[in-house]
Each structure stands twice: as structure tokens, then as C-alpha cells.
Short mmCIF file of C-alpha atoms in Angstrom, two decimals:
data_model
loop_
_atom_site.label_atom_id
_atom_site.label_comp_id
_atom_site.label_asym_id
_atom_site.label_seq_id
_atom_site.Cartn_x
_atom_site.Cartn_y
_atom_site.Cartn_z
CA MET A 1 -82.78 -69.95 -19.13
CA GLU A 2 -80.25 -69.70 -16.43
CA LYS A 3 -77.62 -70.92 -18.86
CA THR A 4 -78.76 -68.38 -21.41
CA LEU A 5 -78.82 -65.33 -19.07
CA GLY A 6 -75.74 -66.30 -17.01
CA PRO A 7 -73.16 -64.32 -19.06
CA VAL A 8 -75.43 -61.26 -19.11
CA ILE A 9 -75.88 -61.37 -15.31
CA CYS A 10 -72.09 -61.66 -14.82
CA LEU A 11 -71.45 -58.70 -17.10
CA LYS A 12 -74.03 -56.63 -15.21
CA ARG A 13 -72.44 -57.43 -11.88
CA LEU A 14 -68.96 -56.54 -13.24
CA LEU A 15 -70.22 -53.17 -14.48
CA GLN A 16 -71.88 -52.43 -11.15
CA SER A 17 -68.69 -53.29 -9.26
CA SER A 18 -66.52 -51.08 -11.52
CA ALA A 19 -68.98 -48.17 -11.21
CA ALA A 20 -68.91 -48.45 -7.44
CA THR A 21 -65.11 -48.47 -7.42
CA VAL A 22 -64.94 -45.39 -9.65
CA LEU A 23 -67.53 -43.61 -7.49
CA ARG A 24 -65.59 -44.33 -4.31
CA SER A 25 -62.31 -43.11 -5.89
CA PHE A 26 -64.03 -39.89 -7.06
CA CYS A 27 -65.41 -39.28 -3.56
CA VAL A 28 -61.96 -39.82 -2.05
CA LEU A 29 -60.42 -37.29 -4.48
CA ILE A 30 -63.12 -34.73 -3.64
CA ALA A 31 -62.47 -35.23 0.07
CA VAL A 32 -58.74 -34.84 -0.32
CA ALA A 33 -59.16 -31.69 -2.43
CA THR A 34 -61.56 -30.21 0.13
CA ALA A 35 -59.17 -30.98 2.97
CA SER A 36 -56.28 -29.41 1.08
CA ALA A 37 -58.31 -26.29 0.31
CA GLN A 38 -59.25 -25.92 3.96
CA THR A 39 -55.65 -26.44 4.99
CA LEU A 40 -54.38 -23.78 2.55
CA GLN A 41 -56.88 -21.27 3.94
CA LEU A 42 -55.57 -21.60 7.49
CA ASN A 43 -53.73 -18.54 8.75
CA PRO A 44 -51.03 -18.56 11.45
CA ALA A 45 -53.56 -17.56 14.13
CA ASP A 46 -55.77 -20.58 13.31
CA MET A 47 -52.71 -22.80 13.31
CA LEU A 48 -51.65 -21.59 16.76
CA LYS A 49 -55.24 -21.89 18.01
CA GLY A 50 -55.43 -25.50 17.00
CA SER A 51 -51.88 -26.43 17.98
CA GLY A 52 -52.57 -26.56 21.68
CA ILE A 53 -49.76 -24.15 22.56
CA GLY A 54 -50.56 -22.30 25.78
CA GLN A 55 -53.95 -24.03 26.40
CA ALA A 56 -55.30 -27.37 27.51
CA GLN A 57 -56.61 -29.59 24.71
CA PRO A 58 -57.83 -33.13 24.68
CA ALA A 59 -55.59 -35.58 22.97
CA THR A 60 -57.15 -36.47 19.64
CA ALA A 61 -55.42 -38.37 16.91
CA SER A 62 -56.90 -36.20 14.16
CA VAL A 63 -55.40 -32.85 15.32
CA ALA A 64 -51.75 -33.77 15.12
CA PRO A 65 -51.72 -34.68 11.43
CA ALA A 66 -53.64 -31.51 10.54
CA THR A 67 -51.17 -29.35 12.45
CA ALA A 68 -48.20 -31.17 11.02
CA THR A 69 -49.59 -30.77 7.54
CA ALA A 70 -50.39 -27.07 7.96
CA ALA A 71 -47.02 -26.01 9.32
CA PRO A 72 -44.99 -26.32 6.09
CA GLU A 73 -47.75 -24.67 4.05
CA ALA A 74 -48.12 -21.61 6.31
CA PRO A 75 -47.85 -18.35 4.34
CA PRO A 76 -45.31 -15.67 5.38
CA ALA A 77 -46.20 -13.54 8.40
CA ALA A 78 -46.40 -10.42 6.26
CA ALA A 79 -49.42 -11.82 4.45
CA SER A 80 -51.39 -12.11 7.67
CA GLY A 81 -50.22 -8.79 9.08
CA LEU A 82 -48.44 -10.40 12.05
CA PRO A 83 -44.79 -9.57 12.77
CA ALA A 84 -42.23 -12.22 11.86
CA PRO A 85 -40.90 -14.15 14.82
CA ALA A 86 -37.45 -12.98 15.96
CA THR A 87 -34.55 -15.20 14.98
CA ALA A 88 -32.33 -16.28 17.81
CA PRO A 89 -28.83 -14.75 17.43
CA ASP A 90 -26.01 -17.12 16.60
CA ALA A 91 -23.30 -17.65 19.14
CA THR A 92 -20.25 -15.44 18.54
CA VAL A 93 -17.66 -17.38 16.60
CA PRO A 94 -14.11 -15.94 16.45
CA ALA A 95 -12.97 -15.05 12.94
CA SER A 96 -10.63 -17.61 11.49
CA PRO A 97 -7.12 -16.30 10.75
CA GLN A 98 -6.57 -15.18 7.17
CA LYS A 99 -4.13 -17.29 5.21
CA VAL A 100 -1.74 -15.01 3.35
CA ALA A 101 1.33 -15.71 1.24
CA GLN A 102 1.94 -12.78 -1.12
CA GLY A 103 5.02 -11.28 -2.76
CA TYR A 104 5.59 -7.83 -4.27
CA LEU A 105 8.39 -6.78 -6.61
CA TYR A 106 8.93 -3.07 -7.22
CA VAL A 107 11.19 -2.35 -10.20
CA GLU A 108 12.51 1.21 -10.33
CA PRO A 109 15.46 2.94 -11.98
CA TYR A 110 18.61 2.00 -10.05
CA GLN A 111 16.73 -0.24 -7.58
CA ALA A 112 14.44 -3.24 -7.17
CA ARG A 113 12.67 -3.97 -3.91
CA PHE A 114 11.10 -7.30 -2.93
CA GLU A 115 8.48 -7.63 -0.19
CA ALA A 116 6.75 -10.75 1.14
CA MET A 117 3.76 -11.01 3.48
CA PHE A 118 2.52 -13.98 5.52
CA ASP A 119 -0.29 -14.48 8.01
CA ALA A 120 0.90 -14.41 11.60
CA GLU A 121 -0.52 -17.83 12.55
CA ARG A 122 1.47 -19.90 10.07
CA PHE A 123 4.57 -17.71 10.37
CA LEU A 124 4.71 -18.07 14.16
CA ARG A 125 3.94 -21.79 13.97
CA TRP A 126 6.88 -22.19 11.58
CA LEU A 127 9.08 -20.01 13.77
CA ASN A 128 8.41 -22.03 16.93
CA PRO A 129 6.32 -25.19 16.39
CA LEU A 130 6.37 -26.15 20.07
CA LYS A 131 5.05 -22.85 21.41
CA GLU A 132 1.33 -22.28 21.81
CA LEU A 133 0.03 -19.47 19.63
CA PRO A 134 -1.18 -16.41 21.56
CA ALA A 135 -4.55 -14.81 20.90
CA GLU A 136 -2.90 -11.38 20.64
CA LEU A 137 0.51 -9.96 19.82
CA ASP A 138 1.64 -7.16 22.09
CA ALA A 139 4.64 -4.95 21.36
CA ALA A 140 7.07 -7.24 23.20
CA ALA A 141 5.84 -10.34 21.36
CA GLN A 142 6.06 -8.55 18.02
CA LYS A 143 9.64 -7.45 18.67
CA ALA A 144 10.71 -10.90 19.87
CA ALA A 145 9.21 -12.62 16.81
CA CYS A 146 10.84 -10.18 14.38
CA GLU A 147 14.25 -10.59 16.01
CA ALA A 148 13.96 -14.38 16.06
CA ALA A 149 13.02 -14.53 12.37
CA HIS A 150 15.63 -12.05 11.13
CA LYS A 151 18.55 -14.44 10.70
CA GLN A 152 16.42 -17.31 9.45
CA VAL A 153 14.72 -15.48 6.58
CA GLN A 154 17.41 -13.14 5.23
CA ASP A 155 18.55 -15.65 2.57
CA TRP A 156 15.08 -16.45 1.28
CA CYS A 157 15.22 -14.01 -1.64
CA HIS A 158 17.76 -13.49 -4.43
CA LEU A 159 17.62 -11.28 -7.52
CA SER A 160 19.28 -11.16 -10.93
CA ALA A 161 19.26 -8.21 -13.33
CA ASN A 162 20.13 -8.66 -17.03
CA GLY A 163 21.46 -12.15 -16.30
CA THR A 164 23.78 -11.03 -13.48
CA ARG A 165 23.07 -11.84 -9.86
CA VAL A 166 23.09 -8.70 -7.71
CA GLU A 167 23.92 -8.53 -4.03
CA GLY A 168 21.06 -7.06 -2.07
CA ALA A 169 20.41 -6.04 1.48
CA PHE A 170 17.82 -7.55 3.81
CA LEU A 171 16.02 -4.62 5.42
CA GLY A 172 14.25 -6.59 8.14
CA VAL A 173 11.05 -8.19 9.45
CA SER A 174 8.05 -6.14 10.57
CA VAL A 175 4.55 -6.74 11.87
CA ILE A 176 1.81 -5.35 9.63
CA LYS A 177 -1.80 -4.55 10.36
CA GLY A 178 -4.51 -5.12 7.74
CA LYS A 179 -4.40 -7.26 4.64
CA PRO A 180 -2.39 -7.38 1.39
CA GLY A 181 -2.94 -4.24 -0.64
CA ALA A 182 -4.80 -2.54 2.22
CA THR A 183 -2.45 -2.24 5.19
CA LEU A 184 -3.32 0.11 8.03
CA PRO A 185 -1.08 2.41 10.09
CA MET A 186 -0.14 1.08 13.51
CA LYS A 187 0.11 3.06 16.71
CA ALA A 188 3.17 2.86 18.88
CA ASP A 189 3.12 -0.28 21.07
CA GLU A 190 -0.21 -1.36 19.57
CA THR A 191 -1.47 -4.85 20.42
CA LEU A 192 -2.90 -6.81 17.49
CA PRO A 193 -5.21 -9.84 17.49
CA LEU A 194 -3.45 -12.78 15.92
CA ASN A 195 -5.99 -13.07 13.11
CA GLN A 196 -5.38 -9.43 12.09
CA ALA A 197 -1.58 -9.51 12.09
CA LEU A 198 0.79 -10.14 9.20
CA PHE A 199 4.55 -10.50 9.04
CA GLY A 200 6.37 -8.62 6.28
CA LEU A 201 9.88 -9.18 4.92
CA MET A 202 11.78 -6.71 2.75
CA TRP A 203 14.89 -6.80 0.53
CA GLU A 204 16.56 -4.08 -1.55
CA PHE A 205 18.73 -4.68 -4.64
CA PRO A 206 20.74 -2.19 -6.75
CA THR A 207 20.04 -2.46 -10.48
CA PRO A 208 20.98 -0.68 -13.72
CA PRO A 209 18.92 2.42 -14.61
CA GLY A 210 16.66 0.41 -16.91
CA PRO A 211 17.05 -3.38 -16.54
CA ASP A 212 15.71 -5.44 -19.44
CA GLU A 213 15.04 -8.50 -17.27
CA VAL A 214 14.69 -9.08 -13.55
CA ILE A 215 14.57 -12.62 -12.12
CA ALA A 216 13.31 -13.12 -8.56
CA GLU A 217 14.29 -16.34 -6.79
CA TRP A 218 12.34 -17.37 -3.68
CA HIS A 219 13.16 -20.10 -1.16
CA GLY A 220 10.82 -19.19 1.69
CA PHE A 221 8.28 -22.00 1.43
CA PHE A 222 7.11 -23.32 4.82
CA GLU A 223 4.13 -25.09 6.36
CA GLU A 224 1.67 -25.97 3.54
CA ILE A 225 2.75 -22.96 1.45
CA SER A 226 3.96 -24.40 -1.85
CA THR A 227 3.20 -21.48 -4.19
CA MET A 228 3.31 -17.71 -3.85
CA PRO A 229 1.97 -15.10 -6.28
CA ILE A 230 4.20 -12.09 -6.95
CA ARG A 231 2.77 -8.75 -8.04
CA VAL A 232 5.33 -6.79 -10.09
CA PHE A 233 5.00 -2.99 -10.10
CA PHE A 234 6.83 -0.89 -12.71
CA GLY A 235 5.91 2.73 -13.25
CA SER A 236 2.13 3.00 -13.17
CA LYS A 237 1.61 -0.60 -14.37
CA SER A 238 1.72 -4.03 -12.77
CA GLU A 239 1.48 -7.71 -13.63
CA THR A 240 1.38 -11.02 -11.74
CA LEU A 241 3.97 -13.80 -11.62
CA GLU A 242 4.20 -16.93 -9.47
CA VAL A 243 6.91 -18.96 -7.77
CA SER A 244 6.60 -22.44 -6.32
CA ARG A 245 8.65 -25.17 -4.71
CA VAL A 246 9.08 -26.75 -8.14
CA LEU A 247 9.81 -23.48 -10.00
CA PRO A 248 11.26 -21.04 -7.45
CA LYS A 249 12.27 -18.45 -10.08
CA ALA A 250 10.03 -15.89 -11.77
CA SER A 251 11.20 -13.71 -14.66
CA TRP A 252 9.94 -10.22 -15.49
CA LYS A 253 10.94 -8.55 -18.77
CA SER A 254 10.79 -4.83 -19.28
CA GLN A 255 10.16 -4.75 -23.04
CA GLY A 256 10.51 -0.96 -22.91
CA ARG A 257 7.75 -0.54 -20.32
CA LEU A 258 9.93 0.68 -17.43
CA PRO A 259 10.10 4.51 -17.35
CA LEU A 260 13.67 5.80 -17.56
CA PRO A 261 15.04 8.25 -14.96
CA THR A 262 14.08 11.88 -15.49
CA PRO A 263 17.09 13.89 -16.73
CA LEU A 264 18.43 16.81 -14.74
CA ALA A 265 16.84 20.19 -15.39
CA LYS A 266 18.93 22.76 -17.23
CA VAL A 267 20.18 25.64 -15.10
CA PRO A 268 20.94 28.98 -16.85
CA GLN A 269 24.67 29.19 -17.45
CA ILE A 270 26.94 32.04 -16.48
CA VAL A 271 28.61 33.50 -19.56
CA VAL A 272 32.38 33.28 -19.37
CA VAL A 273 34.40 35.55 -21.67
CA PRO A 274 37.76 33.97 -22.54
CA GLY A 275 40.82 36.08 -21.73
CA THR A 276 43.88 36.82 -23.84
CA LYS A 277 46.62 34.24 -23.35
CA VAL A 278 50.29 35.33 -23.46
CA PRO A 279 52.90 32.56 -24.07
CA LEU A 280 55.41 33.74 -21.50
CA ALA A 281 57.83 30.83 -22.00
CA SER A 282 58.02 31.40 -25.77
CA ILE A 283 58.59 35.10 -25.25
CA ILE A 284 61.44 34.45 -22.82
CA TRP A 285 62.98 31.92 -25.23
CA GLY A 286 62.74 34.33 -28.14
CA LEU A 287 64.22 37.24 -26.21
CA GLY A 288 67.04 35.05 -24.92
CA GLY A 289 67.93 33.90 -28.44
CA LEU A 290 67.80 37.46 -29.75
CA LEU A 291 70.08 38.77 -27.01
CA PHE A 292 72.54 35.94 -27.65
CA PHE A 293 72.58 36.73 -31.36
CA ILE A 294 73.24 40.47 -30.65
CA PHE A 295 76.01 39.57 -28.20
CA VAL A 296 77.77 37.43 -30.81
CA ARG A 297 77.54 40.13 -33.44
CA ILE A 298 78.83 42.87 -31.16
CA HIS A 299 81.86 40.85 -30.20
CA GLU A 300 82.37 39.78 -33.84
CA ARG A 301 82.26 36.15 -33.07
CA HIS A 302 80.79 33.28 -35.04
CA LEU A 303 77.61 31.46 -34.10
CA PRO A 304 78.19 27.85 -33.03
CA GLY A 305 77.44 25.66 -36.01
CA GLY A 306 76.58 28.57 -38.24
CA SER A 307 73.60 30.92 -38.57
CA LEU A 308 71.17 28.41 -40.09
CA PRO A 309 71.35 25.81 -37.31
CA PHE A 310 71.09 28.59 -34.72
CA LEU A 311 67.98 29.99 -36.39
CA CYS A 312 66.33 26.55 -36.58
CA ALA A 313 67.04 25.83 -32.91
CA TRP A 314 65.70 29.23 -31.96
CA ILE A 315 62.41 28.74 -33.81
CA LEU A 316 62.00 25.15 -32.58
CA GLY A 317 62.48 26.20 -28.96
CA ALA A 318 59.87 28.95 -29.32
CA VAL A 319 57.33 26.48 -30.73
CA LEU A 320 57.95 23.84 -28.04
CA SER A 321 57.70 26.38 -25.23
CA TRP A 322 54.48 27.92 -26.56
CA PRO A 323 52.07 25.89 -24.33
CA LEU A 324 54.21 26.57 -21.24
CA LEU A 325 53.59 29.44 -18.81
CA ASN A 326 50.62 30.92 -20.65
CA ILE A 327 49.25 33.90 -18.78
CA SER A 328 45.67 35.05 -19.39
CA PHE A 329 44.79 38.71 -19.36
CA GLY A 330 41.25 40.05 -19.23
CA GLY A 331 38.08 37.95 -19.75
CA GLY A 332 36.21 36.16 -16.94
CA ALA A 333 32.65 35.39 -15.94
CA GLU A 334 29.94 37.93 -16.60
CA ILE A 335 27.71 37.46 -13.54
CA PRO A 336 24.35 39.13 -14.01
CA THR A 337 22.66 41.09 -11.25
CA VAL A 338 19.39 39.32 -10.46
CA THR A 339 16.68 41.64 -9.16
CA GLU A 340 13.51 40.38 -10.88
CA LYS A 341 11.36 37.50 -9.62
CA LYS A 342 11.16 35.87 -13.04
CA GLU A 343 14.93 35.89 -13.43
CA ALA A 344 15.37 34.40 -9.96
CA GLU A 345 12.73 31.75 -10.64
CA LYS A 346 14.49 30.61 -13.82
CA ILE A 347 17.59 29.87 -11.76
CA LEU A 348 16.02 28.68 -8.50
CA THR A 349 13.44 26.22 -9.89
CA PRO A 350 15.85 23.89 -11.78
CA LEU A 351 18.35 23.96 -8.90
CA LEU A 352 15.73 22.79 -6.39
CA ARG A 353 14.30 20.28 -8.86
CA ASN A 354 17.75 18.75 -9.38
CA VAL A 355 18.14 18.35 -5.62
CA TYR A 356 15.23 15.88 -5.70
CA ARG A 357 16.48 14.27 -8.92
CA ALA A 358 19.71 13.38 -7.14
CA PHE A 359 17.75 11.06 -4.84
CA ASP A 360 16.55 8.99 -7.78
CA TYR A 361 19.94 7.32 -7.38
CA ARG A 362 20.36 4.79 -4.55
CA ASN A 363 24.12 4.80 -4.05
CA GLU A 364 25.25 7.45 -1.57
CA SER A 365 28.31 8.51 -3.59
CA GLU A 366 26.20 8.92 -6.75
CA ILE A 367 23.66 11.01 -4.82
CA TYR A 368 26.43 13.28 -3.56
CA ASP A 369 27.93 13.65 -7.04
CA VAL A 370 24.62 14.78 -8.54
CA LEU A 371 23.74 16.89 -5.51
CA ALA A 372 27.08 18.73 -5.75
CA ARG A 373 26.03 20.11 -9.14
CA SER A 374 23.37 22.20 -7.43
CA VAL A 375 24.61 22.65 -3.84
CA ASP A 376 27.91 23.87 -2.42
CA GLY A 377 29.65 24.13 0.93
CA GLU A 378 28.28 22.99 4.28
CA LEU A 379 24.78 23.00 2.85
CA LEU A 380 25.59 19.87 0.83
CA ARG A 381 25.73 17.51 3.81
CA LYS A 382 22.84 19.20 5.60
CA LEU A 383 20.55 19.05 2.57
CA TYR A 384 21.41 15.40 1.95
CA LEU A 385 20.35 14.34 5.45
CA GLU A 386 17.20 16.48 5.57
CA THR A 387 15.97 15.49 2.11
CA ILE A 388 16.51 11.77 2.53
CA GLN A 389 14.62 11.91 5.82
CA ALA A 390 11.73 13.81 4.22
CA LEU A 391 11.48 11.32 1.34
CA THR A 392 11.60 8.15 3.47
CA LEU A 393 8.19 6.68 4.28
CA GLU A 394 7.51 6.35 8.02
CA GLY A 395 11.20 5.93 8.71
CA ARG A 396 11.27 2.62 6.80
CA GLU A 397 14.52 2.08 4.99
CA GLY A 398 14.07 1.31 1.30
CA THR A 399 10.70 3.06 0.96
CA ARG A 400 11.93 6.31 -0.56
CA VAL A 401 9.43 8.53 -2.32
CA THR A 402 10.17 9.36 -5.95
CA ILE A 403 9.24 12.96 -6.75
CA SER A 404 7.05 13.17 -9.84
CA GLU A 405 5.79 16.76 -9.67
CA PHE A 406 7.56 19.91 -8.52
CA SER A 407 6.77 23.61 -8.56
CA ALA A 408 8.41 26.70 -7.06
CA ASP A 409 7.29 30.29 -6.61
CA VAL A 410 9.53 33.26 -5.83
CA MET A 411 7.91 35.85 -3.60
CA GLY A 412 10.85 38.22 -3.28
CA VAL A 413 14.46 38.68 -4.41
CA GLU A 414 17.33 40.96 -3.44
CA PRO A 415 21.05 41.08 -4.35
CA LEU A 416 23.50 39.36 -2.04
CA LYS A 417 25.35 41.95 0.02
CA SER A 418 28.48 39.90 0.64
CA GLY A 419 29.25 39.27 -3.04
CA PRO A 420 27.74 38.25 -6.37
CA GLY A 421 24.48 36.33 -6.22
CA PHE A 422 21.04 36.90 -4.74
CA VAL A 423 18.75 35.95 -1.86
CA SER A 424 15.21 34.76 -2.61
CA ASP A 425 12.11 34.26 -0.50
CA CYS A 426 10.34 31.31 -2.09
CA GLN A 427 7.86 28.51 -1.65
CA TRP A 428 8.06 25.12 -3.34
CA THR A 429 5.89 22.01 -3.39
CA ALA A 430 7.13 18.47 -4.09
CA MET A 431 4.77 15.53 -4.69
CA GLY A 432 5.76 11.92 -5.11
CA THR A 433 4.66 8.32 -4.62
CA VAL A 434 6.13 5.10 -3.32
CA GLY A 435 4.77 1.56 -3.48
CA HIS A 436 4.72 -0.46 -0.27
CA TRP A 437 2.98 -3.70 0.79
CA GLY A 438 0.89 -3.81 -2.37
CA HIS A 439 -0.43 -0.27 -2.52
CA SER A 440 0.99 3.20 -3.18
CA HIS A 441 1.52 6.08 -0.78
CA THR A 442 1.42 9.68 -1.98
CA ARG A 443 3.37 12.33 -0.16
CA VAL A 444 3.11 16.09 -0.69
CA ASN A 445 5.52 18.42 1.11
CA ARG A 446 5.46 22.22 0.98
CA TYR A 447 8.26 24.50 2.16
CA ASN A 448 8.74 28.23 2.74
CA ALA A 449 12.38 29.25 2.85
CA LYS A 450 14.98 31.95 2.29
CA VAL A 451 17.46 30.65 -0.27
CA THR A 452 20.86 32.09 -1.12
CA ILE A 453 22.21 31.44 -4.62
CA SER A 454 25.79 32.31 -5.56
CA PRO A 455 28.10 31.65 -8.52
CA VAL A 456 30.58 28.88 -7.67
CA GLU A 457 33.18 27.99 -10.32
CA ASN A 458 31.13 29.88 -12.92
CA ALA A 459 27.90 28.00 -12.11
CA TRP A 460 24.83 28.92 -10.04
CA LYS A 461 24.55 26.90 -6.84
CA LEU A 462 22.59 26.87 -3.59
CA THR A 463 24.92 28.09 -0.85
CA ALA A 464 22.51 28.74 2.03
CA LEU A 465 19.01 27.59 2.92
CA ASP A 466 16.87 28.71 5.84
CA VAL A 467 13.52 26.87 6.00
CA THR A 468 10.91 28.95 7.83
CA GLU A 469 7.99 26.50 7.41
CA ALA A 470 7.61 22.86 6.35
CA ARG A 471 4.20 21.22 5.96
CA ARG A 472 2.98 17.82 4.85
CA LEU A 473 -0.23 18.19 2.87
#
């Protein structure tokens, strides 16, 4: 019997053991789920109450795990209505110096200007590796650094236009406040933190009115600077090039995109009536030959060589002497009397506009030549100096504003008492832009003046100018 029921009893015991194991596992799962549910329902107040913070609590092994488990699962303070705990402020860390190596190429009619900017930390470290870098740059330190760098950096940049290398001028080193494309004006003797200072270098090169190709060559690589982007500005457009230690040249091609210089405005001409020319030399020759012929006939003598050769020589002499000693009678310039504002404005506006057009040129002799078409006398030199000062940005050589818009209004006009011409009370406004350190500056100047216009060599010109008010808008 025992042999017969043995397998059945073993199977029964196996089933009972498995059922007990499954029951214990199920109970464990229920306990874990219940514990998790209770943990998830704890709010921050319960957690603090059970954490023992601020109160005496007996050491029990079961509390620590519960607290440790509840901490990561705690819901945000907003859910419980309690304010979020304040975050401890970080310690103040000084801003790290900006690393800057940026070039700018401005291509204009008759001129190209190259500018380069570097962060002060690397520039000063290159300039004097053994000297400790200061935290700030005062006016004396700025001046000393610029003077020390001047001779060492002036050969860093070269330029070619249309395949021909042009000789430029190094305009100097300056300390700049701000960042590339967003520089800020500096006060006199202003001290700059080192991490806010930049060093700027500037070159100026004469070019043809509309160069087809401009090649910039750069040799100013120092420290870890091995490449430098160059932003090329031409007219209202721009594009980016790059130079490096391996390829130090960057080529820009116009492809008809560079605006040509604006032509001079047309000034109303003074009508000149040609006079009657009298060939005095031919008349004297003819009268002399006629008197000689009469003398020979009266004295009944023969002409030397006969009558025909004498007549031919007489006519030939009259023809050859025709261009000599021509005297003009009558004619001359018909100078109108200007009394109306509209008439004065037609003459005054192009003359003043051409004064600004003269400064589109960069060579002093060319500026004077164009300026002399509109200005005469002592006013020529005076107007040259005053205009070039008004168009130069912040006294920086090379940053000359190009006038793009001009308008003039005549408020009054009266004839000139001392001779032909007129005197006009007028107001004019000139607006222009100039690119510098990666961004453009707009300048608007307005003037009120009494202007004297007179005919000089049969052309209207400015002969006197008395500015009563000058404003920068």
C-alpha cells in the first residue's frame, strides 16, 4: 500500500510546497505595494516630522530607510502649498575674457580700409610675455600698450587691387570698448576691465574707383590664433572670407556689386555770347601790300619779280597771318539777375552737393581739383578744412563719412551789391554713413548760413560762406 500510494503522497507534498511559496510571494508583493503607496502619499511636512530634524528621536533602524526612500519621491513644494526652499547663491566668479580675432575690410570707391580686432588678454600677453596681466587698463596703460605695439604690427596687412599691390598707410592702434560689431563709445581717460577691452588696428589703402578684385594679405597670427575671419563690406552688402597661417591671402571680387561714385551735379551754366573777331595781323598785312603796290605805280616802277608773284605773296601772307592778333569785339557772358528763391535754389543746391562729392576722393590734390569747380578764393582752403573735420568720425583718421542724402532750402535771396551775383540765406542737411569696427555709424549735420554766389570765369561759384548755426542731429 505504501508502495502504491508513495508517488501520490510525494505529488501532494510538492503541490502544497509550491502553493505555499506562491502565497508567500503574493503576500510580499502586497506588502511592498502597500509600503510604496504609503510612501507616495507622504507630504513634505510628514517627511520633516519623521526625519528627526529639530527634535529628539530614538534611534530606530526602520526610520532611516523610510526617510531615505521618501526624499527622492517628494512632490514639488507647490503641490503642498509650502514655499520652495531658497537656493544658496553661487559665489561670484569673474567673467572669463572674451577671445576675439576678427578682421573687417571696407571696400569703397577710391579707398579700401582694413581693420583687425583682438581681445586684450592675448594681445598684451603677445606684446610682453613676461609681464603680469593687469585686471584693468587705465589711460596710461592703454597709451603705453598702443605705442609699444605700433611698430610691431604696422606690416601685418598688405593689399592688392586688380592684381597690383598698393602702398597703404597704417593709421594706428587703439583700445576699444565692447565687442565686435557692437563697440561702445569711451569717455576720456576711461579705465576698462581687461575682459572688456579690445585692441584695434587700422590700415588705409588707395584703390581705383571701382576695383574688380581686392586681395587682403594678413601676417598677424600670434598666440594660438591660426585663423581669422574677415567681414567684407561693400555698399549696403557684406560677405565673409577667412585667412589662416596656411592661406594668409583672401580674395574678394566685385562682380559689379560695388556702387560706383556718384557723378557731380549739374550747375546751371552762364550763357556766353561769342564776340566778333577781327584779324588785325591780316588787315595790317593787306594794307601794307596795298600801299606798296600804290607806291610802285605812282613812281612808275616795276614790281620785283612781276605782278603775279607779288599778288601770290600778298595773298599767302594774309592767310598765314589770319590767326594772329585777333581782336574780339562785343559778346561776353550774359549774367542773369537772381532775385527769386527757386532760381537761387537751382544754383545753390548743386554747388553745395558737389562740395560733399569732392570728398568722395581720398587724395588731397584730387579733392582740391573737384572742390575748385564749386568754390573760389580764400573760401576754398577754409571749406576744405571745415568739411573734412565735419565728415571725420570722432577724429579718427580714415573713418570719413560718405554723404548719401543731401537737401537745401533757400529762405531768402538778394542781389550782390559789390558786383554780379547774389547772397542767399539758406539751410541744408547732409546725411551719410561710415562703417567702423563691424558696424555702421550714421551722421546727420544741419547748417544755417549766408552764402554768396558769384560768376567766376563764366561759372557760378561759392565765394563767401558765413555759417550762423551748425547742428548734429
